[in-house]
Amino acid sequence: MSFQILWLFRIVLIVTFISNGSCFPDQAWYYSFVKDAKLAPMFARFDYIIIGGGTSGCALAATLSQNASVLVLERGGSPYDSPSATDIGNFATTLSNTSPKSWSQLFISEDGVYNTRARVLGGGSVLNAGFYTRAGDDYVKEAEWKSDEVEAAYEWVEEKVAFQPPVMGWQTAFKDGLLEAGEFPYNGFTYDHINGTKIGGTIFDQAGHRHTAANLLEYANPNSLAVYLHANVHKILFTTKGI
Ligand SMILES: Cc1cc2nc3c(=O)[nH]c(=O)nc-3n(C[C@H](O)[C@H](O)[C@H](O)COP(=O)(O)OP(=O)(O)OC[C@H]3O[C@@H](n4cnc5c(N)ncnc54)[C@H](O)[C@@H]3O)c2cc1C
Ligand SMILES: *[C@@H]1O[C@H](CO)[C@@H](O)[C@H](O)[C@H]1NC(C)=O
Ligand SMILES: *[C@@H]1O[C@H](CO)[C@@H](O)[C@H](O)[C@H]1NC(C)=O
């Protein structure tokens, strides 16, 4: 009798594990679909191939993988390999480390301006200053986007990566300066892009940990997404013939 109960218990456990694996999306630190490119199979087919797992690439992959098979090729590594490097206290150090395998690549624009671009899953959102705001209504109108879809997209993003910042010394001084200069009204904290002075959003949470576009992959369907790291794309070959 006790044997049978034990077996039943085991079966329930196994079923629970399997259904967890297929029904719930992966958590950022343990994405099962993120692998080194060395582990890629020789041949594979996908509905979509996204080159660059950056800020837009991650959001796109999470969305498209709902209904299609998706491959992301990212030339850099994973921000989760060195989590404290993205904390607010390490912002300058991480951004200015432009050594060959770092997340920050130095480039000089055609007119001679020094700048950096991201080389890591999550892209610019892993290196940038982290200011978050919604677009202005005029911008959405001009782009001819549907406002209800835009609203839904904002909520989708803000659930994972946007926070209200603590307002400390220099922020208070800056805000007071704007108000003194007549930038009214004062809107308090808001993600909206509006006239006047406001406290905007940030992708750093209250503990100073950065949330990045790579966190949006938590929305992905893990069964139809493959993300390969250290996959530097050099050439894309198109063919019009069936293969
Ligand atoms: C210092 C700095 C501060 C910023 N501050 C802010 C801010 O506060 N708020 C804000 O909203 N924006 C800010 N930005 C801008 C913002 O981060 C970028 O506009 C945004 O991240 C760009 O997104 P993207 O998807 O176009 O490109 P990226 O996020 O750069 O993604 C491109 C991806 O493609 C990969 N890639 C490139 N070539 C290849 C290849 N051949 N093969 C495979 N993969 C490849 C890269 O490694 C990268 O991951 C800042 C930018 C910088 C540099
Ligand atoms: C996926 O398919 C469902 C059902 O057809 C649809 O409602 C949804 O908009 C689709 N999502 C994407 C990202 O295409
Ligand atoms: C913001 O200010 C500009 C310039 O004064 C004005 O044209 C615009 O209508 C204002 N927008 C809103 C939403 O009040």
mmCIF file of N, CA, C and O in Angstrom, residues 135-205:
data_model
loop_
_atom_site.group_PDB
_atom_site.id
_atom_site.type_symbol
_atom_site.label_atom_id
_atom_site.label_comp_id
_atom_site.label_asym_id
_atom_site.label_seq_id
_atom_site.Cartn_x
_atom_site.Cartn_y
_atom_site.Cartn_z
ATOM 1 N N ALA A 135 6.438 57.260 -25.323
ATOM 2 C CA ALA A 135 6.537 58.229 -26.418
ATOM 3 C C ALA A 135 5.419 59.267 -26.275
ATOM 4 O O ALA A 135 4.406 59.011 -25.610
ATOM 5 N N GLY A 136 5.614 60.409 -26.915
ATOM 6 C CA GLY A 136 4.567 61.429 -26.894
ATOM 7 C C GLY A 136 3.387 61.025 -27.770
ATOM 8 O O GLY A 136 3.557 60.264 -28.726
ATOM 9 N N ASP A 137 2.221 61.539 -27.466
ATOM 10 C CA ASP A 137 1.022 61.226 -28.253
ATOM 11 C C ASP A 137 1.198 61.617 -29.722
ATOM 12 O O ASP A 137 0.761 60.898 -30.618
ATOM 13 N N ASP A 138 1.854 62.752 -29.954
ATOM 14 C CA ASP A 138 2.063 63.220 -31.329
ATOM 15 C C ASP A 138 2.911 62.227 -32.118
ATOM 16 O O ASP A 138 2.678 61.983 -33.297
ATOM 17 N N TYR A 139 3.908 61.668 -31.443
ATOM 18 C CA TYR A 139 4.805 60.702 -32.090
ATOM 19 C C TYR A 139 4.025 59.455 -32.524
ATOM 20 O O TYR A 139 4.167 58.964 -33.645
ATOM 21 N N VAL A 140 3.164 58.978 -31.623
ATOM 22 C CA VAL A 140 2.360 57.780 -31.912
ATOM 23 C C VAL A 140 1.411 58.051 -33.072
ATOM 24 O O VAL A 140 1.244 57.221 -33.972
ATOM 25 N N LYS A 141 0.836 59.252 -33.062
ATOM 26 C CA LYS A 141 -0.100 59.636 -34.127
ATOM 27 C C LYS A 141 0.615 59.683 -35.482
ATOM 28 O O LYS A 141 0.139 59.153 -36.477
ATOM 29 N N GLU A 142 1.782 60.320 -35.481
ATOM 30 C CA GLU A 142 2.550 60.476 -36.714
ATOM 31 C C GLU A 142 2.984 59.121 -37.272
ATOM 32 O O GLU A 142 3.027 58.915 -38.485
ATOM 33 N N ALA A 143 3.320 58.187 -36.364
ATOM 34 C CA ALA A 143 3.749 56.853 -36.792
ATOM 35 C C ALA A 143 2.561 56.003 -37.241
ATOM 36 O O ALA A 143 2.743 54.903 -37.767
ATOM 37 N N GLU A 144 1.352 56.515 -37.022
ATOM 38 C CA GLU A 144 0.105 55.817 -37.364
ATOM 39 C C GLU A 144 -0.037 54.481 -36.648
ATOM 40 O O GLU A 144 -0.544 53.506 -37.194
ATOM 41 N N TRP A 145 0.445 54.446 -35.397
ATOM 42 C CA TRP A 145 0.257 53.250 -34.573
ATOM 43 C C TRP A 145 -1.113 53.311 -33.912
ATOM 44 O O TRP A 145 -1.631 54.395 -33.652
ATOM 45 N N LYS A 146 -1.664 52.131 -33.627
ATOM 46 C CA LYS A 146 -2.967 52.094 -32.951
ATOM 47 C C LYS A 146 -2.739 52.327 -31.457
ATOM 48 O O LYS A 146 -1.946 51.613 -30.824
ATOM 49 N N SER A 147 -3.444 53.299 -30.898
ATOM 50 C CA SER A 147 -3.147 53.705 -29.523
ATOM 51 C C SER A 147 -3.422 52.589 -28.501
ATOM 52 O O SER A 147 -2.712 52.499 -27.498
ATOM 53 N N ASP A 148 -4.424 51.732 -28.764
ATOM 54 C CA ASP A 148 -4.674 50.659 -27.780
ATOM 55 C C ASP A 148 -3.553 49.615 -27.809
ATOM 56 O O ASP A 148 -3.155 49.083 -26.766
ATOM 57 N N GLU A 149 -2.985 49.385 -29.003
ATOM 58 C CA GLU A 149 -1.860 48.437 -29.095
ATOM 59 C C GLU A 149 -0.606 49.028 -28.456
ATOM 60 O O GLU A 149 0.166 48.322 -27.800
ATOM 61 N N VAL A 150 -0.420 50.324 -28.630
ATOM 62 C CA VAL A 150 0.727 51.005 -28.031
ATOM 63 C C VAL A 150 0.615 50.942 -26.503
ATOM 64 O O VAL A 150 1.569 50.621 -25.802
ATOM 65 N N GLU A 151 -0.588 51.209 -26.008
ATOM 66 C CA GLU A 151 -0.846 51.157 -24.551
ATOM 67 C C GLU A 151 -0.532 49.762 -24.008
ATOM 68 O O GLU A 151 0.135 49.618 -22.987
ATOM 69 N N ALA A 152 -0.992 48.738 -24.728
ATOM 70 C CA ALA A 152 -0.748 47.355 -24.289
ATOM 71 C C ALA A 152 0.755 47.047 -24.296
ATOM 72 O O ALA A 152 1.265 46.360 -23.395
ATOM 73 N N ALA A 153 1.464 47.581 -25.307
ATOM 74 C CA ALA A 153 2.906 47.345 -25.392
ATOM 75 C C ALA A 153 3.647 48.021 -24.233
ATOM 76 O O ALA A 153 4.580 47.451 -23.660
ATOM 77 N N TYR A 154 3.211 49.233 -23.873
ATOM 78 C CA TYR A 154 3.825 49.927 -22.739
ATOM 79 C C TYR A 154 3.687 49.073 -21.478
ATOM 80 O O TYR A 154 4.642 48.908 -20.714
ATOM 81 N N GLU A 155 2.477 48.574 -21.249
ATOM 82 C CA GLU A 155 2.238 47.794 -20.027
ATOM 83 C C GLU A 155 3.082 46.526 -20.026
ATOM 84 O O GLU A 155 3.609 46.110 -18.997
ATOM 85 N N TRP A 156 3.217 45.917 -21.187
ATOM 86 C CA TRP A 156 4.009 44.688 -21.376
ATOM 87 C C TRP A 156 5.471 44.950 -20.985
ATOM 88 O O TRP A 156 6.084 44.172 -20.263
ATOM 89 N N VAL A 157 6.001 46.060 -21.438
ATOM 90 C CA VAL A 157 7.393 46.416 -21.146
ATOM 91 C C VAL A 157 7.559 46.833 -19.681
ATOM 92 O O VAL A 157 8.467 46.377 -18.983
ATOM 93 N N GLU A 158 6.644 47.679 -19.214
ATOM 94 C CA GLU A 158 6.791 48.259 -17.873
ATOM 95 C C GLU A 158 6.677 47.209 -16.772
ATOM 96 O O GLU A 158 7.285 47.350 -15.714
ATOM 97 N N GLU A 159 5.927 46.150 -17.043
ATOM 98 C CA GLU A 159 5.797 45.040 -16.092
ATOM 99 C C GLU A 159 7.163 44.447 -15.744
ATOM 100 O O GLU A 159 7.411 44.006 -14.628
ATOM 101 N N LYS A 160 8.079 44.453 -16.719
ATOM 102 C CA LYS A 160 9.384 43.808 -16.525
ATOM 103 C C LYS A 160 10.541 44.769 -16.287
ATOM 104 O O LYS A 160 11.495 44.414 -15.605
ATOM 105 N N VAL A 161 10.506 45.946 -16.900
ATOM 106 C CA VAL A 161 11.742 46.744 -16.891
ATOM 107 C C VAL A 161 11.640 48.190 -16.401
ATOM 108 O O VAL A 161 12.657 48.874 -16.369
ATOM 109 N N ALA A 162 10.465 48.680 -16.037
ATOM 110 C CA ALA A 162 10.397 50.103 -15.670
ATOM 111 C C ALA A 162 10.027 50.301 -14.202
ATOM 112 O O ALA A 162 9.193 49.564 -13.668
ATOM 113 N N PHE A 163 10.660 51.306 -13.585
ATOM 114 C CA PHE A 163 10.476 51.543 -12.149
ATOM 115 C C PHE A 163 10.414 53.035 -11.861
ATOM 116 O O PHE A 163 10.902 53.848 -12.641
ATOM 117 N N GLN A 164 9.838 53.348 -10.692
ATOM 118 C CA GLN A 164 9.874 54.720 -10.192
ATOM 119 C C GLN A 164 11.205 54.913 -9.471
ATOM 120 O O GLN A 164 11.541 54.112 -8.597
ATOM 121 N N PRO A 165 11.964 55.938 -9.834
ATOM 122 C CA PRO A 165 13.282 56.089 -9.199
ATOM 123 C C PRO A 165 13.195 56.776 -7.842
ATOM 124 O O PRO A 165 12.284 57.574 -7.613
ATOM 125 N N PRO A 166 14.153 56.489 -6.969
ATOM 126 C CA PRO A 166 14.248 57.291 -5.746
ATOM 127 C C PRO A 166 14.740 58.687 -6.137
ATOM 128 O O PRO A 166 15.597 58.805 -7.010
ATOM 129 N N VAL A 167 14.162 59.716 -5.571
ATOM 130 C CA VAL A 167 14.572 61.088 -5.922
ATOM 131 C C VAL A 167 15.470 61.607 -4.808
ATOM 132 O O VAL A 167 15.006 61.897 -3.715
ATOM 133 N N MET A 168 16.765 61.638 -5.123
ATOM 134 C CA MET A 168 17.726 62.031 -4.093
ATOM 135 C C MET A 168 18.291 63.416 -4.390
ATOM 136 O O MET A 168 17.692 64.157 -5.158
ATOM 137 N N GLY A 169 19.427 63.706 -3.798
ATOM 138 C CA GLY A 169 19.998 65.063 -3.849
ATOM 139 C C GLY A 169 20.001 65.742 -5.203
ATOM 140 O O GLY A 169 19.286 66.722 -5.427
ATOM 141 N N TRP A 170 20.795 65.219 -6.145
ATOM 142 C CA TRP A 170 20.954 65.965 -7.399
ATOM 143 C C TRP A 170 19.672 65.997 -8.232
ATOM 144 O O TRP A 170 19.381 66.982 -8.912
ATOM 145 N N GLN A 171 18.877 64.921 -8.112
ATOM 146 C CA GLN A 171 17.611 64.922 -8.870
ATOM 147 C C GLN A 171 16.674 66.017 -8.352
ATOM 148 O O GLN A 171 16.005 66.703 -9.128
ATOM 149 N N THR A 172 16.639 66.178 -7.026
ATOM 150 C CA THR A 172 15.787 67.205 -6.425
ATOM 151 C C THR A 172 16.250 68.591 -6.861
ATOM 152 O O THR A 172 15.430 69.439 -7.248
ATOM 153 N N ALA A 173 17.563 68.774 -6.850
ATOM 154 C CA ALA A 173 18.107 70.084 -7.246
ATOM 155 C C ALA A 173 17.773 70.378 -8.708
ATOM 156 O O ALA A 173 17.391 71.502 -9.065
ATOM 157 N N PHE A 174 17.874 69.347 -9.558
ATOM 158 C CA PHE A 174 17.604 69.518 -10.989
ATOM 159 C C PHE A 174 16.122 69.861 -11.209
ATOM 160 O O PHE A 174 15.786 70.774 -11.964
ATOM 161 N N LYS A 175 15.264 69.122 -10.526
ATOM 162 C CA LYS A 175 13.815 69.365 -10.629
ATOM 163 C C LYS A 175 13.486 70.786 -10.178
ATOM 164 O O LYS A 175 12.766 71.519 -10.866
ATOM 165 N N ASP A 176 14.029 71.195 -9.037
ATOM 166 C CA ASP A 176 13.761 72.542 -8.514
ATOM 167 C C ASP A 176 14.270 73.608 -9.494
ATOM 168 O O ASP A 176 13.621 74.646 -9.681
ATOM 169 N N GLY A 177 15.408 73.303 -10.128
ATOM 170 C CA GLY A 177 15.978 74.240 -11.110
ATOM 171 C C GLY A 177 15.035 74.427 -12.288
ATOM 172 O O GLY A 177 14.804 75.553 -12.749
ATOM 173 N N LEU A 178 14.465 73.308 -12.781
ATOM 174 C CA LEU A 178 13.533 73.388 -13.910
ATOM 175 C C LEU A 178 12.301 74.213 -13.534
ATOM 176 O O LEU A 178 11.821 75.039 -14.318
ATOM 177 N N LEU A 179 11.794 73.994 -12.321
ATOM 178 C CA LEU A 179 10.599 74.718 -11.886
ATOM 179 C C LEU A 179 10.909 76.204 -11.700
ATOM 180 O O LEU A 179 10.101 77.060 -12.075
ATOM 181 N N GLU A 180 12.095 76.467 -11.172
ATOM 182 C CA GLU A 180 12.504 77.857 -10.988
ATOM 183 C C GLU A 180 12.602 78.564 -12.338
ATOM 184 O O GLU A 180 12.318 79.756 -12.458
ATOM 185 N N ALA A 181 12.979 77.792 -13.370
ATOM 186 C CA ALA A 181 13.105 78.367 -14.720
ATOM 187 C C ALA A 181 11.752 78.438 -15.423
ATOM 188 O O ALA A 181 11.672 78.817 -16.595
ATOM 189 N N GLY A 182 10.692 77.992 -14.741
ATOM 190 C CA GLY A 182 9.341 78.148 -15.284
ATOM 191 C C GLY A 182 8.830 76.976 -16.113
ATOM 192 O O GLY A 182 7.908 77.134 -16.901
ATOM 193 N N GLU A 183 9.452 75.784 -15.951
ATOM 194 C CA GLU A 183 8.972 74.606 -16.701
ATOM 195 C C GLU A 183 7.766 74.001 -15.991
ATOM 196 O O GLU A 183 7.872 73.003 -15.278
ATOM 197 N N PHE A 184 6.600 74.629 -16.157
ATOM 198 C CA PHE A 184 5.385 74.155 -15.492
ATOM 199 C C PHE A 184 4.503 73.399 -16.469
ATOM 200 O O PHE A 184 4.656 73.575 -17.673
ATOM 201 N N PRO A 185 3.529 72.608 -16.051
ATOM 202 C CA PRO A 185 3.243 72.301 -14.651
ATOM 203 C C PRO A 185 4.228 71.267 -14.078
ATOM 204 O O PRO A 185 4.954 70.630 -14.850
ATOM 205 N N TYR A 186 4.203 71.093 -12.753
ATOM 206 C CA TYR A 186 4.946 70.004 -12.145
ATOM 207 C C TYR A 186 4.042 68.772 -12.124
ATOM 208 O O TYR A 186 2.960 68.796 -11.549
ATOM 209 N N ASN A 187 4.473 67.702 -12.771
ATOM 210 C CA ASN A 187 3.609 66.516 -12.960
ATOM 211 C C ASN A 187 3.898 65.369 -11.991
ATOM 212 O O ASN A 187 3.269 64.320 -12.096
ATOM 213 N N GLY A 188 4.871 65.535 -11.103
ATOM 214 C CA GLY A 188 5.223 64.433 -10.195
ATOM 215 C C GLY A 188 5.815 63.281 -10.983
ATOM 216 O O GLY A 188 6.381 63.468 -12.071
ATOM 217 N N PHE A 189 5.666 62.045 -10.490
ATOM 218 C CA PHE A 189 6.199 60.871 -11.187
ATOM 219 C C PHE A 189 5.224 60.388 -12.254
ATOM 220 O O PHE A 189 4.050 60.171 -11.975
ATOM 221 N N THR A 190 5.714 60.238 -13.458
ATOM 222 C CA THR A 190 4.880 59.677 -14.528
ATOM 223 C C THR A 190 5.772 59.152 -15.659
ATOM 224 O O THR A 190 6.861 59.682 -15.899
ATOM 225 N N TYR A 191 5.309 58.095 -16.343
ATOM 226 C CA TYR A 191 6.025 57.605 -17.531
ATOM 227 C C TYR A 191 5.645 58.420 -18.769
ATOM 228 O O TYR A 191 6.277 58.313 -19.806
ATOM 229 N N ASP A 192 4.554 59.201 -18.666
ATOM 230 C CA ASP A 192 4.047 59.904 -19.848
ATOM 231 C C ASP A 192 4.995 61.001 -20.305
ATOM 232 O O ASP A 192 5.658 61.643 -19.496
ATOM 233 N N HIS A 193 5.002 61.195 -21.632
ATOM 234 C CA HIS A 193 5.831 62.240 -22.245
ATOM 235 C C HIS A 193 4.961 63.483 -22.342
ATOM 236 O O HIS A 193 4.134 63.602 -23.253
ATOM 237 N N ILE A 194 5.086 64.369 -21.369
ATOM 238 C CA ILE A 194 4.187 65.532 -21.314
ATOM 239 C C ILE A 194 4.974 66.806 -21.037
ATOM 240 O O ILE A 194 6.107 66.755 -20.574
ATOM 241 N N ASN A 195 4.311 67.931 -21.299
ATOM 242 C CA ASN A 195 4.958 69.227 -21.068
ATOM 243 C C ASN A 195 5.167 69.473 -19.577
ATOM 244 O O ASN A 195 4.407 68.991 -18.745
ATOM 245 N N GLY A 196 6.176 70.256 -19.285
ATOM 246 C CA GLY A 196 6.433 70.630 -17.897
ATOM 247 C C GLY A 196 7.563 69.808 -17.302
ATOM 248 O O GLY A 196 8.429 69.300 -18.018
ATOM 249 N N THR A 197 7.541 69.686 -15.987
ATOM 250 C CA THR A 197 8.601 68.969 -15.262
ATOM 251 C C THR A 197 8.010 67.700 -14.658
ATOM 252 O O THR A 197 6.876 67.697 -14.186
ATOM 253 N N LYS A 198 8.762 66.607 -14.743
ATOM 254 C CA LYS A 198 8.271 65.350 -14.165
ATOM 255 C C LYS A 198 9.438 64.528 -13.624
ATOM 256 O O LYS A 198 10.600 64.775 -13.962
ATOM 257 N N ILE A 199 9.110 63.556 -12.796
ATOM 258 C CA ILE A 199 10.055 62.509 -12.419
ATOM 259 C C ILE A 199 9.753 61.362 -13.376
ATOM 260 O O ILE A 199 8.675 60.784 -13.333
ATOM 261 N N GLY A 200 10.686 61.027 -14.261
ATOM 262 C CA GLY A 200 10.458 59.963 -15.241
ATOM 263 C C GLY A 200 10.806 58.589 -14.683
ATOM 264 O O GLY A 200 11.171 58.449 -13.520
ATOM 265 N N GLY A 201 10.694 57.576 -15.538
ATOM 266 C CA GLY A 201 10.990 56.212 -15.110
ATOM 267 C C GLY A 201 12.454 55.845 -15.290
ATOM 268 O O GLY A 201 13.235 56.584 -15.891
ATOM 269 N N THR A 202 12.806 54.693 -14.741
ATOM 270 C CA THR A 202 14.160 54.168 -14.894
ATOM 271 C C THR A 202 14.082 52.642 -15.029
ATOM 272 O O THR A 202 13.115 52.035 -14.570
ATOM 273 N N ILE A 203 15.093 52.053 -15.653
ATOM 274 C CA ILE A 203 15.109 50.589 -15.737
ATOM 275 C C ILE A 203 15.899 49.979 -14.568
ATOM 276 O O ILE A 203 16.059 48.768 -14.494
ATOM 277 N N PHE A 204 16.382 50.845 -13.647
ATOM 278 C CA PHE A 204 17.011 50.341 -12.421
ATOM 279 C C PHE A 204 15.923 50.187 -11.355
ATOM 280 O O PHE A 204 15.159 51.128 -11.124
ATOM 281 N N ASP A 205 15.865 49.033 -10.722
ATOM 282 C CA ASP A 205 14.856 48.856 -9.676
ATOM 283 C C ASP A 205 15.299 49.564 -8.396
ATOM 284 O O ASP A 205 16.380 50.162 -8.350
#
